[in-house]
Short mmCIF file of C-alpha atoms and ligand atoms in Angstrom, two decimals:
data_model
loop_
_atom_site.label_atom_id
_atom_site.label_comp_id
_atom_site.label_asym_id
_atom_site.label_seq_id
_atom_site.Cartn_x
_atom_site.Cartn_y
_atom_site.Cartn_z
CA MET A 696 112.72 98.06 75.77
CA TYR A 697 110.88 96.68 79.06
CA ARG A 698 109.32 100.30 79.42
CA PHE A 699 107.55 99.62 75.95
CA LEU A 700 105.57 96.34 77.58
CA LEU A 701 104.24 98.62 80.63
CA LYS A 702 100.68 99.18 80.42
CA ASN A 703 99.64 102.79 80.28
CA MET A 704 98.92 104.42 83.59
CA LYS A 705 96.88 107.46 83.94
CA THR A 706 97.81 110.02 86.88
CA ILE A 707 94.50 111.79 87.93
CA SER A 708 94.01 114.28 91.14
CA THR A 709 90.37 115.13 90.85
CA ILE A 710 87.47 113.24 91.71
CA LYS A 711 85.29 114.53 88.50
CA GLU A 712 88.15 112.94 86.60
CA ILE A 713 88.50 109.92 88.27
CA GLN A 714 84.46 109.19 87.92
CA GLU A 715 84.65 110.29 84.17
CA ASN A 716 87.22 107.53 83.33
CA LEU A 717 85.64 104.95 85.64
CA ARG A 718 82.12 105.61 84.05
CA THR A 719 83.65 104.85 80.77
CA CYS A 720 85.17 101.74 82.00
CA ARG A 721 81.86 100.85 83.57
CA LYS A 722 80.10 101.04 80.25
CA GLU A 723 82.34 98.81 78.90
CA ASN A 724 81.72 96.07 81.64
CA LYS A 725 85.27 96.27 82.91
CA THR A 726 85.58 95.45 86.39
CA ILE A 727 87.33 97.95 88.94
CA GLY A 728 89.59 97.01 91.77
CA PHE A 729 90.74 99.46 94.26
CA VAL A 730 93.99 99.64 96.34
CA PRO A 731 93.97 102.43 98.59
CA THR A 732 97.24 104.03 100.20
CA MET A 733 99.36 106.73 101.97
CA GLY A 734 101.94 106.28 99.42
CA ALA A 735 106.02 105.44 100.47
CA LEU A 736 105.14 102.19 98.54
CA HIS A 737 106.75 98.77 99.55
CA GLN A 738 106.51 95.43 98.45
CA GLY A 739 103.55 94.32 100.65
CA HIS A 740 101.63 97.46 98.81
CA LEU A 741 103.04 95.93 95.62
CA GLU A 742 101.70 92.52 96.26
CA LEU A 743 97.94 94.22 96.72
CA VAL A 744 98.39 95.94 93.62
CA LYS A 745 99.72 93.11 91.60
CA ARG A 746 96.80 91.11 92.73
CA CYS A 747 94.27 93.93 92.39
CA ALA A 748 95.51 93.70 88.82
CA ALA A 749 95.37 90.45 88.23
CA GLU A 750 91.67 90.06 89.26
CA ASN A 751 90.16 92.96 87.90
CA ASN A 752 90.26 94.56 84.23
CA ILE A 753 90.98 98.27 85.90
CA CYS A 754 93.06 98.61 89.02
CA VAL A 755 93.09 102.12 90.63
CA VAL A 756 95.62 102.60 93.46
CA SER A 757 95.38 105.75 95.59
CA ILE A 758 97.84 107.86 97.03
CA PHE A 759 96.68 109.88 99.89
CA VAL A 760 98.32 110.78 103.28
CA ASN A 761 94.82 111.12 105.00
CA PRO A 762 95.58 113.92 108.10
CA THR A 763 92.36 113.05 109.89
CA GLN A 764 93.71 109.55 110.72
CA PHE A 765 96.67 111.11 112.82
CA ASN A 766 96.39 111.44 116.05
CA ASP A 767 99.78 112.53 116.68
CA LYS A 768 100.38 115.18 114.31
CA ASN A 769 104.12 114.48 114.73
CA ASP A 770 103.49 111.36 112.94
CA LEU A 771 101.56 113.32 109.99
CA LEU A 772 104.76 115.74 109.82
CA LYS A 773 107.16 112.73 109.38
CA TYR A 774 105.10 110.42 107.07
CA PRO A 775 107.43 109.86 104.20
CA HIS A 776 106.32 111.41 100.76
CA THR A 777 107.92 109.58 97.53
CA PRO A 778 105.79 110.08 94.90
CA ASP A 779 108.14 109.65 91.77
CA ALA A 780 109.39 106.43 92.98
CA ASP A 781 105.63 105.19 93.90
CA CYS A 782 104.64 105.94 90.65
CA ASP A 783 107.42 104.09 89.21
CA LEU A 784 106.56 101.26 91.13
CA LEU A 785 102.91 101.14 90.45
CA LYS A 786 103.00 101.30 86.52
CA ARG A 787 105.34 98.29 86.70
CA ALA A 788 102.84 96.45 89.20
CA GLY A 789 99.94 96.90 86.90
CA CYS A 790 97.95 100.08 88.04
CA THR A 791 95.63 101.39 85.52
CA TYR A 792 94.87 104.93 87.25
CA VAL A 793 96.48 106.49 90.71
CA PHE A 794 94.84 108.89 92.19
CA ILE A 795 96.59 111.27 94.09
CA PRO A 796 94.27 114.14 95.31
CA SER A 797 94.98 117.05 97.28
CA VAL A 798 93.41 117.45 101.08
CA GLU A 799 91.42 120.20 99.66
CA GLU A 800 89.83 117.73 97.15
CA MET A 801 89.11 115.00 99.72
CA TYR A 802 88.37 117.50 102.40
CA PRO A 803 86.56 120.86 100.74
CA GLU A 804 85.21 121.37 104.17
CA PRO A 805 85.91 119.68 107.67
CA ASP A 806 84.35 116.27 107.83
CA THR A 807 82.22 116.65 111.03
CA ARG A 808 81.06 112.56 110.68
CA GLN A 809 81.43 110.11 113.88
CA PHE A 810 81.93 106.84 113.17
CA ASN A 811 81.00 104.40 115.98
CA PHE A 812 82.26 100.95 115.55
CA GLY A 813 81.63 100.09 119.37
CA PRO A 814 83.90 97.27 120.67
CA LEU A 815 85.87 96.95 117.61
CA GLU A 816 87.52 100.48 118.07
CA LYS A 817 87.81 100.34 122.01
CA VAL A 818 90.87 98.02 121.71
CA MET A 819 94.25 97.93 120.57
CA GLU A 820 95.02 100.52 118.11
CA GLY A 821 91.62 102.12 118.59
CA ALA A 822 92.55 102.61 122.63
CA PHE A 823 96.47 103.77 122.15
CA ARG A 824 95.43 105.93 118.98
CA PRO A 825 92.04 107.56 119.94
CA GLY A 826 90.33 109.29 116.61
CA HIS A 827 92.34 107.16 114.26
CA PHE A 828 89.67 104.44 112.98
CA ASN A 829 87.12 107.68 113.09
CA GLY A 830 89.57 109.41 110.41
CA VAL A 831 90.48 106.03 108.40
CA ALA A 832 86.45 105.22 107.97
CA GLN A 833 85.76 109.02 106.80
CA ILE A 834 88.73 108.84 103.78
CA VAL A 835 88.05 104.98 103.18
CA SER A 836 84.33 105.97 102.86
CA LYS A 837 85.12 109.42 100.58
CA LEU A 838 87.24 107.11 98.26
CA PHE A 839 84.69 104.39 98.08
CA ASP A 840 82.36 106.84 96.93
CA ALA A 841 84.57 108.41 94.51
CA ILE A 842 85.84 105.19 92.85
CA MET A 843 82.75 102.69 93.86
CA PRO A 844 85.22 99.51 92.74
CA ASP A 845 83.83 95.95 92.79
CA LYS A 846 86.81 95.11 95.26
CA ALA A 847 89.11 96.36 97.46
CA TYR A 848 92.18 95.38 98.76
CA PHE A 849 93.82 95.69 102.41
CA GLY A 850 96.74 94.19 104.03
CA GLU A 851 96.45 91.94 106.75
CA LYS A 852 98.93 94.03 108.65
CA ASP A 853 96.24 96.51 109.73
CA PHE A 854 94.27 93.73 111.42
CA GLN A 855 91.74 95.87 112.98
CA GLN A 856 91.80 98.10 110.41
CA LEU A 857 90.65 95.46 108.09
CA THR A 858 87.84 94.20 110.46
CA ILE A 859 86.87 98.01 110.83
CA ILE A 860 86.54 98.32 107.30
CA ARG A 861 84.51 95.14 106.51
CA GLU A 862 82.29 96.43 109.22
CA MET A 863 81.82 100.39 107.85
CA THR A 864 81.01 98.50 104.15
CA ARG A 865 78.38 96.07 106.00
CA ARG A 866 76.75 99.22 107.42
CA MET A 867 77.21 101.48 104.90
CA ASN A 868 75.58 98.65 102.11
CA TYR A 869 78.75 99.46 99.96
CA ARG A 870 78.44 96.75 97.28
CA ILE A 871 82.43 96.17 97.62
CA GLU A 872 83.96 93.25 98.16
CA ILE A 873 86.69 93.45 100.80
CA ILE A 874 89.89 91.14 100.02
CA PRO A 875 91.97 90.67 102.73
CA CYS A 876 95.99 90.14 101.97
CA PRO A 877 98.41 88.05 103.91
CA ILE A 878 101.37 90.17 105.32
CA VAL A 879 104.41 90.37 103.62
CA ARG A 880 107.61 90.35 105.15
CA GLU A 881 111.59 90.99 104.89
CA THR A 882 113.49 87.85 105.14
CA ASP A 883 114.31 88.27 108.57
CA GLY A 884 110.55 88.29 109.22
CA LEU A 885 109.81 92.25 109.64
CA ALA A 886 106.38 92.86 108.37
CA MET A 887 106.41 95.42 105.47
CA SER A 888 106.01 98.94 106.38
CA SER A 889 106.48 102.82 105.20
CA ARG A 890 107.78 103.33 108.58
CA ASN A 891 110.58 100.91 108.30
CA MET A 892 112.46 103.47 106.39
CA ARG A 893 112.36 105.38 109.62
CA LEU A 894 114.76 102.89 111.60
CA ASN A 895 118.28 103.45 111.81
CA ASN A 896 120.47 100.18 111.04
CA LYS A 897 120.69 99.26 115.11
CA GLU A 898 116.59 99.76 115.35
CA ARG A 899 116.17 97.71 111.81
CA GLN A 900 118.07 94.78 113.32
CA GLU A 901 116.50 94.82 116.67
CA ALA A 902 113.03 94.84 114.72
CA ALA A 903 113.32 91.72 113.42
CA LEU A 904 112.80 90.43 117.17
CA ILE A 905 109.06 91.33 117.02
CA SER A 906 107.92 88.75 114.27
CA GLY A 907 110.56 86.46 115.67
CA THR A 908 108.66 86.47 119.16
CA LEU A 909 105.43 86.29 117.86
CA PHE A 910 106.52 83.20 115.49
CA GLU A 911 107.73 81.72 118.27
CA SER A 912 104.41 81.91 120.11
CA ARG A 913 102.83 80.12 117.86
CA LYS A 914 105.00 77.44 118.61
CA LEU A 915 104.41 77.60 122.49
CA LYS A 916 100.80 78.29 122.11
CA GLY A 917 99.75 74.33 123.17
CA GLN A 918 102.14 74.39 126.06
CA THR A 919 100.68 77.80 128.00
CA THR A 920 97.95 79.94 129.02
CA VAL A 921 97.08 82.61 127.06
CA GLU A 922 98.07 85.09 129.97
CA GLU A 923 101.25 83.23 130.18
CA LEU A 924 101.97 83.69 126.43
CA LYS A 925 100.98 86.93 126.72
CA GLU A 926 103.26 88.01 129.16
CA TRP A 927 106.20 85.74 127.65
CA VAL A 928 105.75 87.82 124.57
CA ILE A 929 105.82 90.83 126.29
CA GLU A 930 108.66 90.29 128.26
CA THR A 931 111.29 88.42 125.59
CA ILE A 932 110.58 92.03 123.17
CA ASN A 933 110.97 94.25 126.08
CA GLU A 934 114.41 92.60 127.12
CA SER A 935 115.87 94.10 123.65
CA PRO A 936 117.01 97.54 124.70
CA GLY A 937 115.92 99.58 122.21
CA LEU A 938 112.29 97.85 121.80
CA GLU A 939 109.04 98.65 123.69
CA VAL A 940 106.06 96.98 123.63
CA GLU A 941 102.68 99.11 123.97
CA TYR A 942 100.37 96.49 123.93
CA PHE A 943 100.08 92.75 122.89
CA ASP A 944 97.25 91.10 122.84
CA ILE A 945 95.61 87.81 121.94
CA VAL A 946 92.03 88.47 120.40
CA ASP A 947 89.02 86.78 118.71
CA GLY A 948 89.83 87.36 114.97
CA ASN A 949 86.10 88.47 114.47
CA THR A 950 85.12 90.71 117.31
CA LEU A 951 89.16 91.42 118.54
CA GLN A 952 87.86 91.23 122.02
CA SER A 953 91.07 89.50 123.97
CA ILE A 954 90.33 85.62 124.88
CA SER A 955 91.37 84.69 128.05
CA SER A 956 91.74 80.73 127.47
CA TRP A 957 92.32 79.29 124.02
CA GLU A 958 89.01 77.40 124.14
CA ASP A 959 87.38 80.89 123.83
CA SER A 960 87.87 81.35 120.19
CA SER A 961 88.72 79.27 117.29
CA PHE A 962 90.29 82.31 115.23
CA ARG A 963 92.95 83.38 117.31
CA VAL A 964 95.06 86.55 116.80
CA GLY A 965 98.07 88.07 118.67
CA CYS A 966 98.14 91.65 117.55
CA ILE A 967 101.33 94.00 118.90
CA ALA A 968 102.36 97.53 118.85
CA VAL A 969 105.87 98.02 119.52
CA PHE A 970 107.83 101.29 119.58
CA CYS A 971 111.40 100.49 118.26
CA GLY A 972 113.14 103.81 119.28
CA GLU A 973 110.93 106.60 118.11
CA VAL A 974 109.04 104.62 115.38
CA ARG A 975 105.91 102.81 116.31
CA LEU A 976 105.30 99.34 114.48
CA ILE A 977 102.50 96.96 114.37
CA ASP A 978 102.30 93.33 113.33
CA ASN A 979 100.25 90.25 114.21
CA VAL A 980 100.02 86.41 114.23
CA GLN A 981 97.27 84.27 113.39
CA TYR A 982 97.48 81.27 115.84
CA ASP A 983 94.87 79.18 113.87
CA ARG A 984 96.56 79.75 110.20
CA LEU A 985 99.49 77.24 109.39
O1 PAF B 1030 96.37 101.51 105.58
C1 PAF B 1030 96.45 102.80 105.09
O2 PAF B 1030 97.57 102.95 104.33
C2 PAF B 1030 95.50 104.03 105.44
O3 PAF B 1030 94.86 103.51 106.62
C3 PAF B 1030 94.44 104.16 104.34
C4 PAF B 1030 93.37 102.63 104.01
C5 PAF B 1030 94.97 104.24 103.03
C6 PAF B 1030 93.50 105.12 104.82
O4 PAF B 1030 94.18 106.21 104.36
#
């Protein structure tokens, strides 16, 4: 019964076909929203999709595990693929078109473009995952060119990615509104991520300490220096035998550069990457948001 109430969702695998369909929508003056994903969808993605469907006449979701953004080929091989479950979830969340291209469709020839986002890409994820943001910019620009949405939705969990995509959109004169969406968390605070499904039970329990420590650091903010707080976060998480902090930095949310005193910025964000066993998790906390 419920299924009859679901909107029809069309699955498309070529750029030509998605463009033909969207051309018709544009002629009918329909607005187009877009959520790019790599699949293995969880509630965090679905919140983006629901918002996209609510704010636009047409909601396009792409599922494409982009090889050029994986600096660690093992990570690419282990990336979960759950296309059937993904399509089922997307249908229920209000998606109109799911675009699932092949690697050959998106990269008929190697993409040799080199983006340079300057200081924005030299820190945090950019420093620890060389080439990652170049790959992200390659695929997101190709998807933007194919879909030409009015609005595109990105999660704040990938805070640096969001900042870099905003910058790419500005520089390339895309007339696309980038909509940031808040991090969606499990009940114990762990930021939702497709990688969480690779954690075993013990690791999953330990992983909750990451967000727990970030939330606690918000309370300590007024009482310590930036440096002391950074050390405290790193030490607290590293005390847990299964966790190892790769980096934790407190940065200005626009420039992504480290701050050394609280007065250096009014948009202060703590960004972290932690190995939980073999699984690398990222999270962040905004110190100026309640
Ligand atoms: O955040 C992601 O899932 C990916 O980096 C994105 C934006 C879909 C590009 O492949």
